[in-house]
Amino acid sequence: MLGFHRRTRSLIPVKELAKYDKIPLNEEEEMEVGRDELETDMLPSASIKSRRRQLMLVYIVFLAEAIMASSLQPQLQMLISDDDYCGNLSTSYLRSILDCGYAFGGTVGIFWGFLSDRIGRRRVTLTGLWTMFICCMSMGFATDLISCTIFRFFAGMASSAIVVTSLTMIGDLSVTPAERATNVARLPLIALCGSIGPIIQNLVSGTFDVSSIWERFPTLASQIACGSLVLLIAITATIMLQETLPFEDHQQKDIMDMDCEKAAFLSTHEEPSISVVDFVRPDPISVDQFLQSPSLLVLLASFSLLSLHSSTFDVLLPHLGHSSTRHGGMGIPCSWLGLLVLIVRGISGVAILYGIPRAVQKFGLLKLYRSTSLLFPAIYAITPILALAAACSHGFVPIISTASILIKHTLTGGATVLVILLVLNTTPDAFSAGTVVGMMQVTSLFKALAVAVSGASFYLSNDFSVVTTNFALWTCLTLFGVVGAALAWFVRDHPSVERDFPSEVLCWETCFDADSEKTGEV
């Protein structure tokens, strides 16, 4: 099996690696853990501090994208009256249009991932940050739904660069699988911190008198607050963020960079006399070659369906949550819904932070992801039934609805973390990590398709009753969840040589000088 990219290479011919996939899983995991622990112990303390500092900067950069993504709510509330913000399908439809524009822009992440493997993560990250700042300020001049949707599309294009490079840099900076799981598990909680953007936006917009330019551009004050936070993060990243992708001229000075097998065969007993006289950077694996990997395609298909029903639930939540339980809703008052979701996201973020790394270590990535996928259709099917059964007792309805939202957000965040870890396992070296992470952004297209579900509900709601419409929505969510859970059973935790990647794709060339005489290529 191929693990995440490492700095060391084996002398085993690549064409013969396929037969080593037959190693028993428990032996392979023990070898992996022992190797990772050795690598961690060999890292200098200065390198560990620098790596932690860069990891903190990556989280701050990811926070900027979370602020941009959560800035939708103040815009929608200013463009739509408070009475219509939740409670009818037309508002859900309008909200999904803005989400659709942002998600469609996110599909450009394939290009950003491709670019980050060739020019570096830092350049792509800074490009995305400064473009996000421009988009924040530009969206302040949006006065209608069409212009706001157009700006949201460009904002999605810029923010996808941040998502791709942040995930890739976390993979670059993580030494062991356990450390990588912990680092990725922090992301849902950091995304929740992005909600401070809308809170500051609302506070800032309330301090200005409704006059002159503020009356003409109602979202300008809030977007200035959003842009100021993004600008501060962009300046910090420009000064302090370092490149995590190794280049040809990069000096490999760590002891872990020395290949022990080459040292044993090509040096004397006293002291290794090997020096790297030429470093040939391996060609990044192309998008076409990744598309020929069945493991990656099945994983992307499963995550795409998960994104579809999860985004559809989020889009329809203002409607389904506000509807009466007798009509197939969740019976949550509109005024409570926003605060409830914020609290639920905080609880689920903490649960993911502490629960996912331990669960991965105990059960493994694959088993945990399959089990999580199975729980989605169960939640969608049980929630309206329990809410309807508890309609006679007003005390149990909020408990059931809140528990349903909490479980759903925990499952969604946990499944996203697991998919990120699985995606990071599909690339054998650092020079192709950005490309495969960028391909994961194709799921943004399925998030955008949530507008189709809400749009169909909007147009059919006039012909059918609210009860029929709501139960039809729950049925669609359940069906999407069932198909996604079925695909999850075909997902593998690692790709294989020959079956997923041709042997010629996994060739690396390095020229060595042993005893002052150049030998051939390895």
XYZ file of C-alpha atoms in Angstrom:
522
model
C 0.000 0.000 0.000
C 1.076 3.557 -0.625
C 1.159 5.859 2.372
C 1.330 9.612 2.468
C 4.400 11.156 0.862
C 7.717 10.678 2.646
C 11.166 12.152 2.255
C 12.909 8.781 1.991
C 12.874 6.405 -0.980
C 13.358 2.659 -1.079
C 15.742 0.793 -3.380
C 13.026 -1.751 -4.137
C 12.105 -1.459 -7.839
C 8.771 0.249 -8.303
C 7.503 -2.464 -10.604
C 7.877 -5.012 -7.793
C 6.051 -2.929 -5.193
C 2.657 -4.415 -6.070
C 3.461 -7.757 -4.461
C 4.316 -6.006 -1.202
C 0.665 -4.948 -0.917
C 0.024 -8.476 0.337
C 1.682 -7.777 3.695
C -0.854 -8.471 6.494
C -2.581 -5.312 7.605
C -1.549 -5.587 11.256
C 2.119 -6.033 10.348
C 1.933 -3.101 7.961
C 0.386 -0.848 10.596
C 3.038 -1.840 13.149
C 5.807 -1.047 10.660
C 4.140 2.271 9.827
C 3.805 3.295 13.480
C 7.393 2.338 14.280
C 8.721 4.238 11.286
C 6.665 7.317 12.128
C 7.824 7.308 15.750
C 11.442 7.075 14.587
C 10.982 10.011 12.224
C 9.421 12.116 14.973
C 12.257 11.383 17.415
C 14.874 12.336 14.821
C 13.451 15.814 14.221
C 15.516 18.650 15.768
C 13.744 20.794 18.371
C 14.209 23.931 16.242
C 12.551 22.176 13.310
C 9.605 21.141 15.496
C 9.098 24.728 16.719
C 9.268 26.097 13.180
C 6.821 23.471 11.971
C 4.360 24.289 14.763
C 4.652 27.988 14.006
C 3.871 27.398 10.343
C 0.990 25.118 11.265
C -0.505 27.904 13.387
C -0.205 30.288 10.421
C -1.980 27.746 8.219
C -4.870 27.650 10.704
C -5.054 31.461 10.663
C -5.165 31.409 6.860
C -7.935 28.811 6.983
C -9.793 31.106 9.381
C -9.858 33.776 6.673
C -11.708 31.416 4.343
C -14.150 30.539 7.128
C -14.877 34.243 7.649
C -15.508 34.679 3.943
C -17.794 31.633 3.784
C -19.856 32.687 6.815
C -20.272 36.262 5.570
C -23.292 35.067 3.555
C -25.721 35.342 6.473
C -25.485 39.132 7.020
C -25.816 39.720 3.267
C -28.940 37.576 3.062
C -30.527 39.189 6.105
C -29.984 42.636 4.617
C -31.389 41.646 1.231
C -34.375 39.800 2.714
C -36.702 40.997 5.427
C -36.498 39.373 8.870
C -40.033 38.019 8.587
C -39.119 36.049 5.487
C -35.653 34.907 6.544
C -36.930 31.484 7.540
C -40.320 29.943 7.396
C -40.953 29.603 3.651
C -39.329 27.784 0.766
C -38.755 30.932 -1.289
C -36.159 32.132 1.225
C -34.447 28.728 1.194
C -34.371 28.950 -2.571
C -32.797 32.424 -2.517
C -30.262 31.318 0.054
C -29.353 28.293 -2.022
C -28.721 30.552 -5.027
C -26.039 32.437 -3.083
C -24.605 29.166 -1.782
C -24.679 27.838 -5.338
C -22.592 30.751 -6.649
C -20.018 30.289 -3.894
C -19.861 26.514 -4.412
C -19.501 26.791 -8.199
C -16.559 29.098 -7.667
C -15.011 26.462 -5.414
C -14.625 24.020 -8.314
C -11.653 26.124 -9.473
C -9.781 24.426 -6.624
C -8.664 21.802 -9.173
C -6.618 24.514 -10.904
C -5.221 25.873 -7.618
C -4.103 22.397 -6.570
C -2.435 21.834 -9.933
C -0.682 25.197 -9.604
C 0.453 24.664 -6.001
C 2.416 21.560 -7.018
C 4.328 23.568 -9.598
C 4.925 27.051 -8.205
C 4.511 26.324 -4.484
C 1.852 26.572 -1.786
C 2.845 30.020 -0.513
C 2.279 31.873 -3.780
C -1.124 30.308 -4.326
C -2.126 31.034 -0.709
C -1.166 34.701 -0.925
C -2.961 35.033 -4.258
C -6.114 33.630 -2.710
C -5.898 35.838 0.401
C -5.459 39.125 -1.448
C -8.167 38.168 -3.957
C -10.513 37.392 -1.068
C -9.830 40.831 0.383
C -10.764 42.451 -2.932
C -13.924 40.330 -3.124
C -14.923 41.322 0.426
C -14.682 45.006 -0.368
C -16.401 44.587 -3.754
C -19.361 42.688 -2.265
C -20.125 45.736 -0.143
C -21.415 47.461 -3.263
C -23.896 44.675 -4.098
C -27.444 45.985 -3.905
C -29.450 43.074 -5.319
C -29.424 39.297 -5.441
C -27.834 39.043 -8.900
C -24.817 41.209 -8.139
C -24.375 39.523 -4.762
C -24.401 36.097 -6.422
C -21.771 37.182 -8.960
C -19.478 38.455 -6.227
C -20.057 35.287 -4.225
C -18.910 33.265 -7.254
C -15.596 35.113 -7.445
C -15.239 34.845 -3.675
C -15.678 31.071 -3.991
C -12.933 30.972 -6.620
C -10.526 32.795 -4.300
C -11.454 30.869 -1.162
C -10.946 27.517 -2.903
C -7.262 28.395 -3.207
C -7.114 28.768 0.575
C -8.902 25.468 1.199
C -6.619 23.520 -1.153
C -3.326 24.982 0.034
C -4.302 24.824 3.717
C -5.108 21.114 3.548
C -1.984 20.424 1.495
C 0.282 22.351 3.868
C -1.213 20.529 6.856
C -0.247 17.289 5.120
C 3.245 18.648 4.408
C 3.759 19.734 8.018
C 2.413 16.541 9.623
C 5.013 13.861 10.317
C 2.926 10.902 11.510
C -0.602 9.720 10.624
C -1.710 10.335 14.222
C -0.403 13.884 14.101
C -2.050 14.443 10.737
C -5.406 13.237 12.099
C -5.138 15.613 15.055
C -4.171 18.554 12.856
C -7.028 18.008 10.419
C -9.543 17.425 13.239
C -9.034 21.035 14.382
C -10.485 22.446 11.155
C -14.237 22.216 12.024
C -13.615 24.202 15.215
C -11.583 26.783 13.295
C -14.392 27.039 10.729
C -16.755 27.787 13.615
C -14.448 30.616 14.694
C -15.130 32.123 11.265
C -18.582 32.961 12.606
C -17.006 35.881 14.440
C -17.028 37.581 11.052
C -20.847 37.833 10.805
C -21.064 38.831 14.477
C -18.630 41.708 13.935
C -20.402 42.551 10.685
C -23.739 42.904 12.483
C -22.185 45.001 15.245
C -20.419 47.291 12.794
C -23.449 47.690 10.540
C -25.568 48.670 13.573
C -23.228 51.483 14.575
C -23.690 53.449 11.368
C -26.622 55.740 10.782
C -28.823 54.772 7.884
C -27.955 57.692 5.669
C -26.223 58.601 2.423
C -23.810 55.895 1.271
C -24.802 53.378 3.971
C -28.431 53.566 2.871
C -27.455 53.172 -0.757
C -25.166 50.191 -0.060
C -26.627 48.337 2.965
C -23.950 45.614 3.019
C -20.944 47.942 2.707
C -20.343 48.452 6.433
C -20.456 44.740 7.189
C -18.179 43.892 4.269
C -15.655 46.477 5.418
C -15.464 44.580 8.713
C -15.051 41.269 6.858
C -12.425 42.769 4.547
C -10.472 44.216 7.472
C -10.114 40.798 9.106
C -9.050 39.195 5.821
C -6.583 42.051 5.180
C -4.961 41.555 8.584
C -4.543 37.830 7.933
C -3.200 38.478 4.410
C -0.527 40.862 5.725
C 0.479 38.389 8.440
C 0.755 35.511 5.949
C 2.749 37.641 3.504
C 5.346 38.352 6.172
C 5.544 35.064 8.079
C 4.217 32.171 5.941
C 6.929 29.935 4.497
C 6.936 27.504 1.615
C 6.301 23.851 2.530
C 6.910 22.340 -0.919
C 10.579 21.298 -1.399
C 12.282 22.582 -4.527
C 15.449 21.573 -6.367
C 17.637 24.134 -4.638
C 16.407 23.203 -1.167
C 19.176 21.826 1.066
C 18.093 18.636 2.800
C 19.979 18.824 6.105
C 17.883 16.666 8.385
C 19.262 13.295 9.306
C 16.010 11.700 8.261
C 16.689 12.770 4.666
C 19.599 10.321 4.362
C 18.632 7.017 2.768
C 19.953 4.284 5.050
C 19.835 1.642 2.319
C 22.003 3.733 -0.010
C 24.373 4.539 2.840
C 24.801 0.847 3.633
C 25.575 -0.211 0.059
C 27.466 2.793 -1.287
C 29.694 3.880 1.622
C 32.513 2.680 3.815
C 32.072 1.387 7.358
C 33.655 4.469 8.906
C 31.522 7.269 7.556
C 29.025 7.605 4.709
C 30.704 9.295 1.770
C 27.571 9.815 -0.277
C 26.715 13.292 -1.442
C 23.786 14.248 -3.612
C 25.219 16.002 -6.626
C 21.970 16.378 -8.512
C 18.364 16.414 -7.425
C 15.836 15.488 -10.058
C 12.411 16.610 -8.939
C 9.798 13.939 -9.702
C 7.124 15.014 -12.138
C 3.790 15.675 -10.409
C 1.132 13.104 -11.121
C -1.302 14.689 -13.563
C -5.048 15.041 -13.178
C -5.582 12.515 -15.992
C -3.479 9.931 -14.177
C -5.394 10.511 -10.940
C -8.664 10.116 -12.839
C -7.527 6.628 -13.823
C -7.268 5.628 -10.159
C -10.423 3.671 -9.156
C -9.757 4.217 -5.449
C -9.763 7.989 -5.782
C -12.820 8.071 -8.050
C -14.888 5.965 -5.659
C -13.827 8.139 -2.725
C -14.727 11.341 -4.590
C -18.085 9.902 -5.653
C -18.921 8.911 -2.086
C -17.912 12.298 -0.689
C -19.804 14.094 -3.459
C -23.066 12.425 -2.439
C -22.304 13.149 1.199
C -21.767 16.822 0.321
C -24.997 16.862 -1.674
C -27.347 15.654 1.056
C -25.448 17.505 3.803
C -25.600 20.836 1.940
C -29.248 20.243 1.040
C -30.062 19.747 4.720
C -28.252 22.982 5.626
C -30.016 24.934 2.888
C -33.444 23.621 3.859
C -32.887 23.880 7.618
C -34.437 27.381 7.948
C -37.603 25.942 6.391
C -37.670 22.420 7.855
C -36.536 23.623 11.257
C -39.203 26.338 11.454
C -42.050 24.148 10.185
C -44.418 22.553 12.658
C -43.807 18.952 13.627
C -47.353 18.150 12.472
C -46.238 19.217 8.982
C -43.078 17.130 8.976
C -40.839 19.880 10.361
C -38.708 20.187 13.480
C -40.702 22.794 15.393
C -37.831 25.193 16.198
C -38.731 28.921 16.380
C -37.018 31.055 13.777
C -35.493 33.368 16.392
C -33.764 30.416 18.076
C -32.477 28.673 14.988
C -29.341 30.753 14.340
C -28.092 30.627 17.920
C -28.950 26.936 18.197
C -26.924 26.037 15.105
C -23.980 28.089 16.385
C -23.976 26.270 19.733
C -24.421 22.889 18.064
C -21.479 23.549 15.738
C -19.316 24.404 18.738
C -20.206 21.200 20.560
C -19.682 19.077 17.443
C -16.338 20.795 16.738
C -15.047 19.926 20.204
C -16.332 16.360 19.845
C -14.556 15.986 16.494
C -11.317 17.467 17.837
C -11.046 14.971 20.676
C -13.006 12.047 19.246
C -11.823 11.598 15.660
C -8.066 11.093 16.308
C -8.789 8.495 19.003
C -11.434 6.763 16.909
C -9.118 6.628 13.893
C -6.360 5.118 16.001
C -8.743 2.527 17.471
C -10.945 1.587 14.512
C -9.062 2.813 11.446
C -10.026 5.330 8.769
C -11.965 3.010 6.524
C -14.211 1.380 9.107
C -14.966 4.712 10.748
C -15.897 6.393 7.456
C -18.209 3.559 6.446
C -19.959 3.590 9.809
C -20.393 7.362 9.650
C -21.907 7.154 6.169
C -24.463 4.612 7.393
C -25.717 6.934 10.130
C -26.755 9.734 7.764
C -29.813 8.035 6.194
C -30.843 6.812 9.653
C -30.875 10.388 10.986
C -32.856 11.693 8.007
C -35.464 8.939 8.350
C -35.854 8.948 12.128
C -35.944 12.718 12.791
C -39.359 13.583 11.255
C -40.924 10.399 12.645
C -39.768 11.089 16.207
C -40.720 14.756 15.938
C -44.193 13.830 14.749
C -44.602 11.235 17.509
C -43.536 13.787 20.145
C -45.816 16.531 18.786
C -48.204 16.037 21.701
C -45.411 16.876 24.168
C -43.892 20.306 23.608
C -40.959 19.487 25.913
C -39.584 16.608 23.847
C -39.781 18.294 20.425
C -36.894 20.771 20.990
C -34.763 18.017 22.501
C -35.293 15.671 19.555
C -34.736 18.413 16.971
C -31.626 19.751 18.696
C -30.170 16.260 19.054
C -30.827 15.611 15.368
C -29.034 18.789 14.289
C -26.154 18.060 16.661
C -25.671 14.511 15.403
C -25.914 15.656 11.805
C -23.265 18.380 12.204
C -20.984 15.995 14.098
C -21.329 13.347 11.400
C -20.750 15.877 8.620
C -17.668 17.383 10.238
C -16.284 13.980 11.179
C -16.864 12.543 7.701
C -15.177 15.573 6.124
C -12.119 15.092 8.335
C -11.989 11.395 7.432
C -12.255 12.130 3.714
C -9.438 14.682 3.944
C -7.241 12.064 5.605
C -8.182 9.481 2.982
C -7.437 11.945 0.167
C -4.049 12.772 1.670
C -3.282 9.034 1.574
C -3.765 8.843 -2.198
C -0.589 10.669 -3.215
C 2.870 9.089 -2.889
C 4.895 12.334 -2.745
C 4.605 16.021 -1.885
C 4.763 17.108 -5.516
C 1.303 15.684 -6.299
C -0.497 16.374 -3.012
C -1.965 19.700 -4.144
C -3.404 18.174 -7.306
C -5.310 15.413 -5.519
C -6.549 17.793 -2.799
C -7.689 20.176 -5.533
C -9.637 17.355 -7.143
C -11.532 16.987 -3.878
C -13.022 20.427 -4.603
C -15.140 18.839 -7.333
C -17.538 18.080 -4.499
C -18.320 21.806 -4.474
C -20.264 21.170 -7.662
C -22.551 18.789 -5.787
C -22.938 21.330 -3.003
C -24.153 23.716 -5.674
C -26.706 21.134 -6.807
C -28.481 21.646 -3.504
C -30.121 24.591 -5.244
C -31.879 22.127 -7.524
C -33.522 20.354 -4.582
C -34.653 23.578 -2.921
C -35.680 25.010 -6.282
C -37.835 21.998 -7.104
C -39.430 22.242 -3.664
C -40.103 25.924 -4.229
C -41.885 25.364 -7.532
C -43.818 22.268 -6.406
C -44.894 23.683 -3.048
C -47.820 25.487 -4.683
C -49.210 22.214 -6.057
C -48.749 20.118 -2.922
C -49.384 20.629 0.761
C -46.658 21.566 3.227
C -46.822 18.099 4.776
C -46.301 16.362 1.433
C -43.466 18.708 0.501
C -41.627 18.307 3.790
C -41.840 14.525 3.870
C -40.727 14.461 0.231
C -37.656 16.471 1.226
C -36.850 14.069 4.069
C -37.262 11.156 1.632
C -34.828 12.724 -0.853
C -32.269 13.274 1.886
C -32.633 9.668 3.014
C -32.203 8.305 -0.517
C -29.100 10.406 -1.131
C -27.714 9.160 2.184
C -28.396 5.522 1.300
C -26.572 5.806 -2.049
C -23.642 7.565 -0.383
C -23.437 4.878 2.311
C -23.461 2.170 -0.361
C -20.554 3.814 -2.191
C -18.630 4.101 1.073
C -18.313 0.312 1.219
C -16.204 0.394 -1.971
C -13.798 3.020 -0.628
C -10.233 1.913 0.166
C -7.906 3.628 2.610
C -4.844 3.492 0.319
C -4.316 3.167 -3.436
C -2.288 0.273 -4.835
C 0.541 0.077 -7.322
C -0.476 -1.055 -10.820
C -4.179 -1.190 -9.932
C -4.445 2.556 -9.225
C -1.136 4.010 -10.401
C 0.993 2.568 -13.239
C 4.525 1.657 -12.154
C 6.063 4.185 -14.550
C 4.227 7.011 -12.781
C 6.003 6.236 -9.511
C 9.600 6.612 -10.721
C 12.077 8.909 -8.999
C 15.602 9.618 -10.290
C 18.454 10.785 -8.054
C 22.147 10.936 -8.975
C 24.701 10.167 -6.251
C 28.434 10.649 -5.893
C 30.023 7.737 -3.990
C 33.775 7.923 -3.229
C 34.114 10.904 -5.580
C 32.896 8.841 -8.526
C 29.533 9.381 -10.132
C 27.476 6.272 -10.295
C 24.447 5.662 -12.441
C 20.913 6.747 -11.728
C 18.866 4.954 -9.126
